[in-house]
C-alpha cells in the first residue's frame, strides 16, 4: 500500500474532520443503513441539501428515503440491494431519480457497499451519491438538439469490425431502432454512382491514410427516399493502424433544398435585378452603392463602374437629401418597413431627373439590417407633363376665376360644383350659397323647359354646345338676363362628367331694349295720334314707317299694305313723280323741305292739300339714309280760305249795300214826308171835291206813300243793326212779355194761343233781341191758316256754347226749296200777305251779331218752326257787327 494512502486511512480513523471534508466535498450525499434494524437509515447533510432539504429535523428512516426516490426506480434499487447482500462482489452502481423539494427531477448515481460481520452476513450498507442532474440535462439537450438538427453519430470499430449507429443515424436511414448495420450495408445506403463512390474513397482513405473527411452526399433510405446527408469521419490511428473511425451523420436534405432554392431564387433575383425596367440599387448602410442594374445606370447617366464607387447621396439634389436621410434613418430604426418618395436627382450631365423611389431593408436571420434595396423609376416625363398640366390647370383656374362673364361647372344633377365671382355677383349669392344650390332654383320657371330640352340634346350628343337666353331670379328678387352657353365635359370614354356654362349678363341690354321698345311704342303712339301724316322713306322712296293718319289717308288698315312699296304703286304717275323729285332733292342736297304746300292726288282721284315737310335722316356713319316726312292735311283750311275769300267779297258788297240803303232811306225820308204831307192834305181838304176816279188815284197814292214810308223805315232799321252797341244781361221772359204787350192788339184780334216755356237770362243787345222775337212772332201770326186759330209755342234749351230758341207755329208752312231764300233781304214768298221781305234778313243779322245761327224746319201747309241760337257767352262786352 502506498504510504500516503496508509497515512490517509490512519488520518481518517484518527481525525473525523478529514472524513467530514471528504464526505462533504467529494460527494453529493452519503447514507448508512442498518440492515439489522432496516427501518433505520442515516443520511448526511449533503444528501438532504442535494434534494433541497435542510437536514435538521429530517427523519433518518428508510421510509423517508423511499418517499423521495422515484417509485419507478425504487424496485430496481431494492432488487440491486438484494443482489448486493447475497453477493459481496455485486457492483452496486445505479442511476436513480429523486424528487427535489421543488418538484424537479434529480438524477443520482448511487454506489453502495455492504459491510458484513465475521460470519459474512451483511449488517450495514454504506452508499454514496453523485448528482448527475446537470450532466443528464446536458446529455438530454444534446440528444434533443441532435434529433432536431438531424445529427446522428456513428462509429466503425475496425478492431472488432463492428459498425455502430446512433438512434438519429438510424432514423435518418429510416431503419428500425434495433437495426444492426455493417460496413458494407452502410456503404450501400449511399446513392449509387457519385455518392457511393466518394464515400468508399473517403472511408478507404481514412483507413489507409488516416485522413478525415466531411462530405455532402446522397443516400437512398430504407424507405427508398433519396436525401442529402453530411457525413463526417474522423479516423483514430494507433500505432500506425487505424483502429476506428467515428463521426457524425447529418440529414441536410432541408438545408440542401433550401440552398438549391436559394441558388435558384438568387438567379432569379439576378435576372430580375439586371433586366428590370426600373433602376435597382443595393445600398449599403453608409449609402454606398453596392450593386446597380442597367436601368439604374441609364437613369443617372453613369457607368456601372462609376456608380459602384459612389454614394447615393452623390446623386441627390440638395433639397431632397435631407428628407431622404431622415426616412432612411426611420427605415434603419425599423420605424417603417419601406419608404416611397418622388424627388429630383442629378444626372451625370448636370440636369435634374425626376425619380420615384421605393426603399426597403434587407435583414439577416437575426433581423439585423444588412443593406437597403432601392428602386428608381424615371418619372421626368410624367413629372414634366404633370407640371405642364398643373400649370394649365392653374391658368384655366385663373381664367375661370377672373372671367368677366359668369362661369360654372354643373354636375349631371344640375348642381353647381364650381362657380366664379362674376356669376356670384350676377345672381347676388355667395359662392357657398350657390354651391349648395342647383341652377334650376335660380332660373325663371318659364325658361326651364327650354333649358332641359337643350340639356337632353347635349346628353345624347346631338349637339356639343347650346346657347340660350335665360331669365334668372337674383337673390333680391329682381329679374336678370343672360345669354347662357353650355357645353359638356366628358371623360376619355365619352361619358358625361359635368357641364361647363358661361353666363353673359345682358340685363342692361334687355333693359335698354325694353326702354327702346317702350320709347318706340311711345313714339309710335305719339305719331299715331298726331293729327298729321308721318312717315319715313328710304333712299328708294319706299316707306319704312307710317302712322295711323297716313294709313287712314291711304285707306288701308295695316302698315304692311304700304311698307316697302314704290311711290308708283300708291300714287298716279304725275303725283309719284313730283313726290320722288322732292325726296331726291332732300337726299341729294341734305336740305329739308319745310312746310311746302303740296297737292296730293291718290289713285282714286281724291285730292288732298298738304303742308309737307321732308327732313333728311342721317345714320351713325353720318350718311343720309332716309327722310322723315310730315304732311299736314290743310284741305279744310284751303276750302275755308276759299270761303273766306268769297265771304269777304260778299261782305264788302253787303256793306256797300247797307251804306247805300242808309243813305237812300235817310235821304228819301224828307221828300217822302213832304209827299205824304201833301197827299194827306189833299185827302183831308180836297177828297170830297174830286171826281170819283181822282179820289181813287189819290187814295192809292196815299197808300203807296205809306208803304214806301214803311219800307224806308225797315231799311233804316236793317242798316242800323251794323252799329256798335252794348251787351247787357237780359231776362228773356221779361223781354217776351214786353213784345207780347206791344203786339196785344194783333194777338187779341187773331185769337192767338201761346204756349211759352220759361226762358233764360243771357247777355244780349236789348233792342235787337226784342226786334228778333217781335219779327218771328209777328210772322207766325201773319202767316196763319185762315181756318184755324194760331197756336204759337216758344221754348228754349241749353246748348254747349249758349242757348237755342224755338218758335213753332201751325201756319201755312214753307216749301222746302225756299227755306234758305227767306232769310235774304226783300225775299217774300207770298204776295197775298203784307210785308217788306226785310224781317227775316234782320233776324239773321241780329242772330249772327249774337254769334248764333237761324234756320227753319217746315212742312208746307202744316206750320213752321224757327230755331235760333244765341252764343254770347264767349263774346266780349262789345261786338262789332
Ligand atoms: P215779310 O214778312 O215782310 O214778307 P219776312 O222777311 O218777314 O218778310 O218774311 C219773308 C217771307 O217769308 C214772307 O213773305 C213769307 O212768305 C215767309 N214767311 C215768314 N215767316 C213765315 C211763317 N211764319 N210762315 C209762313 N211763311 C213765312
CSV table of C-alpha atoms in Angstrom, one decimal, residues 108-339:
chain,number,residue,atom,x,y,z
A,108,UNK,CA,-28.2,10.5,-8.8
A,109,UNK,CA,-25.5,8.0,-9.5
A,110,UNK,CA,-25.5,5.7,-6.4
A,111,UNK,CA,-22.8,3.3,-5.4
A,112,UNK,CA,-23.3,1.1,-2.4
A,113,UNK,CA,-21.0,-1.1,-0.3
A,114,UNK,CA,-22.2,-3.9,2.1
A,115,UNK,CA,-20.5,-4.3,5.4
A,116,UNK,CA,-20.5,-7.9,6.7
A,117,UNK,CA,-20.0,-9.4,10.2
A,118,UNK,CA,-17.5,-12.1,11.0
A,119,UNK,CA,-19.8,-14.7,9.5
A,120,UNK,CA,-20.1,-12.9,6.3
A,121,UNK,CA,-23.6,-11.6,7.0
A,122,UNK,CA,-24.3,-8.1,5.7
A,123,UNK,CA,-25.2,-6.0,8.6
A,124,UNK,CA,-24.7,-2.5,7.2
A,125,UNK,CA,-24.8,-0.8,3.8
A,126,UNK,CA,-23.0,2.4,3.0
A,127,UNK,CA,-24.0,4.4,0.0
A,128,UNK,CA,-22.6,7.4,-1.9
A,129,UNK,CA,-24.5,9.8,-4.2
A,130,UNK,CA,-23.2,11.8,-7.1
A,131,UNK,CA,-25.6,14.3,-8.5
A,132,UNK,CA,-25.8,13.7,-12.3
A,133,UNK,CA,-28.7,16.1,-12.9
A,134,UNK,CA,-26.7,18.7,-14.7
A,135,UNK,CA,-24.9,16.2,-16.8
A,136,UNK,CA,-28.1,14.4,-17.6
A,137,UNK,CA,-29.7,17.7,-18.6
A,138,UNK,CA,-26.9,18.4,-21.0
A,139,UNK,CA,-26.9,14.9,-22.4
A,140,UNK,CA,-30.7,15.2,-22.9
A,141,UNK,CA,-30.3,18.5,-24.5
A,142,UNK,CA,-27.6,17.1,-26.9
A,143,UNK,CA,-29.8,14.2,-27.9
A,144,UNK,CA,-32.7,16.5,-28.4
A,145,UNK,CA,-30.6,19.0,-30.3
A,146,UNK,CA,-29.2,16.3,-32.5
A,147,UNK,CA,-32.6,15.0,-33.1
A,148,UNK,CA,-33.8,18.4,-34.1
A,149,UNK,CA,-30.8,19.1,-36.2
A,150,UNK,CA,-31.0,15.6,-37.5
A,151,UNK,CA,-27.4,14.9,-36.4
A,152,UNK,CA,-26.6,11.3,-35.7
A,153,UNK,CA,-23.4,9.6,-34.6
A,154,UNK,CA,-21.6,6.5,-35.8
A,155,UNK,CA,-18.6,4.6,-35.1
A,156,UNK,CA,-16.7,2.0,-37.1
A,157,UNK,CA,-14.7,-0.3,-34.8
A,158,UNK,CA,-12.1,-1.8,-37.2
A,159,UNK,CA,-10.6,-4.0,-34.4
A,160,UNK,CA,-13.9,-5.9,-34.0
A,161,UNK,CA,-15.2,-4.9,-37.4
A,162,UNK,CA,-18.4,-3.5,-35.9
A,163,UNK,CA,-20.4,-0.6,-37.1
A,164,UNK,CA,-22.4,1.4,-34.5
A,165,UNK,CA,-25.2,3.9,-35.5
A,166,UNK,CA,-26.8,6.2,-33.0
A,167,UNK,CA,-30.6,6.5,-32.8
A,168,UNK,CA,-30.7,9.5,-35.0
A,169,UNK,CA,-28.4,7.9,-37.6
A,170,UNK,CA,-30.9,5.0,-37.8
A,171,UNK,CA,-33.8,7.5,-38.0
A,172,UNK,CA,-32.0,9.2,-40.9
A,173,UNK,CA,-31.6,5.9,-42.7
A,174,UNK,CA,-35.3,5.1,-41.9
A,175,UNK,CA,-34.4,1.8,-40.3
A,176,UNK,CA,-35.9,0.3,-37.1
A,177,UNK,CA,-34.2,1.3,-33.8
A,178,UNK,CA,-32.9,-2.3,-33.3
A,179,UNK,CA,-31.3,-2.5,-36.7
A,180,UNK,CA,-27.7,-3.5,-36.6
A,181,UNK,CA,-25.7,-2.2,-39.5
A,182,UNK,CA,-22.5,-3.5,-41.0
A,183,UNK,CA,-19.9,-1.6,-43.1
A,184,UNK,CA,-21.0,-2.9,-46.4
A,185,UNK,CA,-24.7,-2.2,-45.8
A,186,UNK,CA,-23.7,1.2,-44.5
A,187,UNK,CA,-21.8,2.0,-47.7
A,188,UNK,CA,-24.7,0.6,-49.8
A,189,UNK,CA,-27.2,3.1,-48.4
A,190,UNK,CA,-25.2,5.8,-50.4
A,191,UNK,CA,-26.8,6.5,-53.7
A,192,UNK,CA,-25.2,4.5,-56.4
A,193,UNK,CA,-22.8,6.4,-58.5
A,194,UNK,CA,-21.0,9.5,-57.4
A,195,UNK,CA,-22.2,9.4,-53.8
A,196,UNK,CA,-21.3,5.8,-53.2
A,197,UNK,CA,-18.0,6.2,-55.0
A,198,UNK,CA,-17.0,9.2,-52.9
A,199,UNK,CA,-17.9,7.7,-49.6
A,200,UNK,CA,-16.0,4.5,-50.5
A,201,UNK,CA,-12.9,6.5,-51.3
A,202,UNK,CA,-13.2,8.6,-48.2
A,203,UNK,CA,-13.5,5.5,-45.9
A,204,UNK,CA,-10.6,3.8,-47.7
A,205,UNK,CA,-8.5,7.0,-47.4
A,206,UNK,CA,-9.3,7.3,-43.7
A,207,UNK,CA,-8.3,3.7,-43.1
A,208,UNK,CA,-5.2,3.8,-45.2
A,209,UNK,CA,-4.0,7.3,-44.7
A,210,UNK,CA,-5.7,8.3,-41.5
A,211,UNK,CA,-7.3,11.3,-43.3
A,212,UNK,CA,-10.7,12.5,-42.1
A,213,UNK,CA,-13.5,13.6,-44.3
A,214,UNK,CA,-16.5,15.9,-44.4
A,215,UNK,CA,-18.7,15.4,-47.5
A,216,UNK,CA,-22.3,16.1,-48.6
A,217,UNK,CA,-23.7,13.1,-50.4
A,218,UNK,CA,-27.0,11.5,-51.2
A,219,UNK,CA,-28.3,8.3,-49.7
A,220,UNK,CA,-31.3,6.2,-50.5
A,221,UNK,CA,-33.1,5.4,-47.2
A,222,UNK,CA,-34.6,2.2,-46.3
A,223,UNK,CA,-37.9,3.6,-47.4
A,224,UNK,CA,-36.4,4.4,-50.7
A,225,UNK,CA,-36.2,8.1,-50.2
A,226,UNK,CA,-33.2,10.0,-51.7
A,227,UNK,CA,-31.9,12.6,-49.3
A,228,UNK,CA,-28.9,14.7,-48.9
A,229,UNK,CA,-26.7,13.9,-45.9
A,230,UNK,CA,-23.5,15.3,-44.5
A,231,UNK,CA,-21.0,12.6,-43.4
A,232,UNK,CA,-18.1,13.5,-41.3
A,233,UNK,CA,-15.5,10.8,-40.5
A,234,UNK,CA,-12.6,11.1,-38.1
A,235,UNK,CA,-10.1,8.2,-38.1
A,236,UNK,CA,-8.4,7.1,-34.9
A,237,UNK,CA,-4.9,5.8,-35.5
A,238,UNK,CA,-3.0,3.9,-33.0
A,239,UNK,CA,0.4,2.5,-33.7
A,240,UNK,CA,0.2,3.3,-37.4
A,241,UNK,CA,-3.0,1.5,-37.8
A,242,UNK,CA,-6.5,2.9,-38.0
A,243,UNK,CA,-8.4,1.4,-35.1
A,244,UNK,CA,-11.7,3.1,-35.6
A,245,UNK,CA,-13.4,5.8,-37.5
A,246,UNK,CA,-16.1,7.8,-35.7
A,247,UNK,CA,-18.1,10.8,-36.8
A,248,UNK,CA,-21.4,12.5,-37.4
A,249,UNK,CA,-24.1,11.8,-39.9
A,250,UNK,CA,-26.5,14.6,-40.6
A,251,UNK,CA,-29.7,14.8,-42.6
A,252,UNK,CA,-29.2,18.0,-44.6
A,253,UNK,CA,-32.0,17.5,-47.1
A,254,UNK,CA,-33.9,20.5,-45.9
A,255,UNK,CA,-30.9,22.8,-45.9
A,256,UNK,CA,-29.9,21.4,-49.3
A,257,UNK,CA,-33.3,22.0,-50.8
A,258,UNK,CA,-33.2,25.5,-49.3
A,259,UNK,CA,-29.8,26.0,-50.7
A,260,UNK,CA,-30.9,24.9,-54.1
A,261,UNK,CA,-33.9,27.1,-53.8
A,262,UNK,CA,-31.8,29.9,-52.7
A,263,UNK,CA,-29.5,29.5,-55.6
A,264,UNK,CA,-32.4,29.4,-57.9
A,265,UNK,CA,-34.0,32.4,-56.3
A,266,UNK,CA,-30.7,34.2,-56.3
A,267,UNK,CA,-30.5,33.5,-60.0
A,268,UNK,CA,-34.0,34.7,-60.5
A,269,UNK,CA,-33.2,37.8,-58.4
A,270,UNK,CA,-30.1,38.4,-60.5
A,271,UNK,CA,-32.0,38.1,-63.7
A,272,UNK,CA,-34.8,40.3,-62.4
A,273,UNK,CA,-32.3,42.8,-61.0
A,274,UNK,CA,-30.4,43.0,-64.2
A,275,UNK,CA,-33.2,43.2,-66.6
A,276,UNK,CA,-35.7,45.3,-64.5
A,277,UNK,CA,-37.1,48.3,-66.3
A,278,UNK,CA,-36.8,50.3,-63.2
A,279,UNK,CA,-33.4,51.1,-61.8
A,280,UNK,CA,-32.5,49.0,-58.8
A,281,UNK,CA,-29.6,49.5,-56.4
A,282,UNK,CA,-28.4,47.7,-53.4
A,283,UNK,CA,-27.3,50.4,-51.0
A,284,UNK,CA,-25.0,49.9,-48.0
A,285,UNK,CA,-25.9,51.3,-44.6
A,286,UNK,CA,-23.5,54.1,-45.3
A,287,UNK,CA,-25.2,54.9,-48.6
A,288,UNK,CA,-22.6,53.3,-50.8
A,289,UNK,CA,-24.0,51.9,-54.0
A,290,UNK,CA,-23.1,48.2,-53.7
A,291,UNK,CA,-24.9,46.9,-56.7
A,292,UNK,CA,-26.7,48.6,-59.5
A,293,UNK,CA,-28.5,47.4,-62.6
A,294,UNK,CA,-28.5,48.7,-66.2
A,295,UNK,CA,-31.7,50.7,-65.8
A,296,UNK,CA,-30.2,52.5,-62.8
A,297,UNK,CA,-27.1,53.4,-64.9
A,298,UNK,CA,-29.3,54.7,-67.6
A,299,UNK,CA,-31.4,56.9,-65.3
A,300,UNK,CA,-28.3,58.7,-63.9
A,301,UNK,CA,-26.1,58.5,-67.0
A,302,UNK,CA,-23.1,56.9,-65.1
A,303,UNK,CA,-21.4,53.6,-66.0
A,304,UNK,CA,-21.8,50.8,-63.5
A,305,UNK,CA,-18.1,51.1,-62.7
A,306,UNK,CA,-18.5,54.8,-61.8
A,307,UNK,CA,-21.6,54.2,-59.7
A,308,UNK,CA,-20.0,51.5,-57.6
A,309,UNK,CA,-17.5,54.0,-56.4
A,310,UNK,CA,-20.3,56.4,-55.4
A,311,UNK,CA,-22.8,57.0,-52.7
A,312,UNK,CA,-26.4,57.5,-53.3
A,313,UNK,CA,-26.0,61.0,-51.7
A,314,UNK,CA,-23.8,62.0,-54.7
A,315,UNK,CA,-26.8,61.7,-57.0
A,316,UNK,CA,-29.2,63.5,-54.7
A,317,UNK,CA,-30.1,67.1,-55.2
A,318,UNK,CA,-29.6,69.2,-52.0
A,319,UNK,CA,-33.3,69.8,-51.5
A,320,UNK,CA,-34.3,66.2,-51.3
A,321,UNK,CA,-31.3,64.8,-49.5
A,322,UNK,CA,-32.4,65.9,-46.0
A,323,UNK,CA,-35.7,64.2,-46.3
A,324,UNK,CA,-34.2,61.0,-47.8
A,325,UNK,CA,-31.7,60.8,-44.9
A,326,UNK,CA,-34.5,61.3,-42.4
A,327,UNK,CA,-36.5,58.5,-44.0
A,328,UNK,CA,-33.5,56.2,-44.3
A,329,UNK,CA,-33.0,56.8,-40.5
A,330,UNK,CA,-36.6,55.7,-39.9
A,331,UNK,CA,-36.0,52.7,-42.0
A,332,UNK,CA,-32.9,51.8,-40.1
A,333,UNK,CA,-34.6,52.1,-36.8
A,334,UNK,CA,-37.4,49.9,-38.0
A,335,UNK,CA,-39.9,52.7,-37.7
A,336,UNK,CA,-41.0,52.0,-41.2
A,337,UNK,CA,-40.7,49.0,-43.5
A,338,UNK,CA,-40.4,50.8,-46.7
A,339,UNK,CA,-40.4,54.4,-47.9
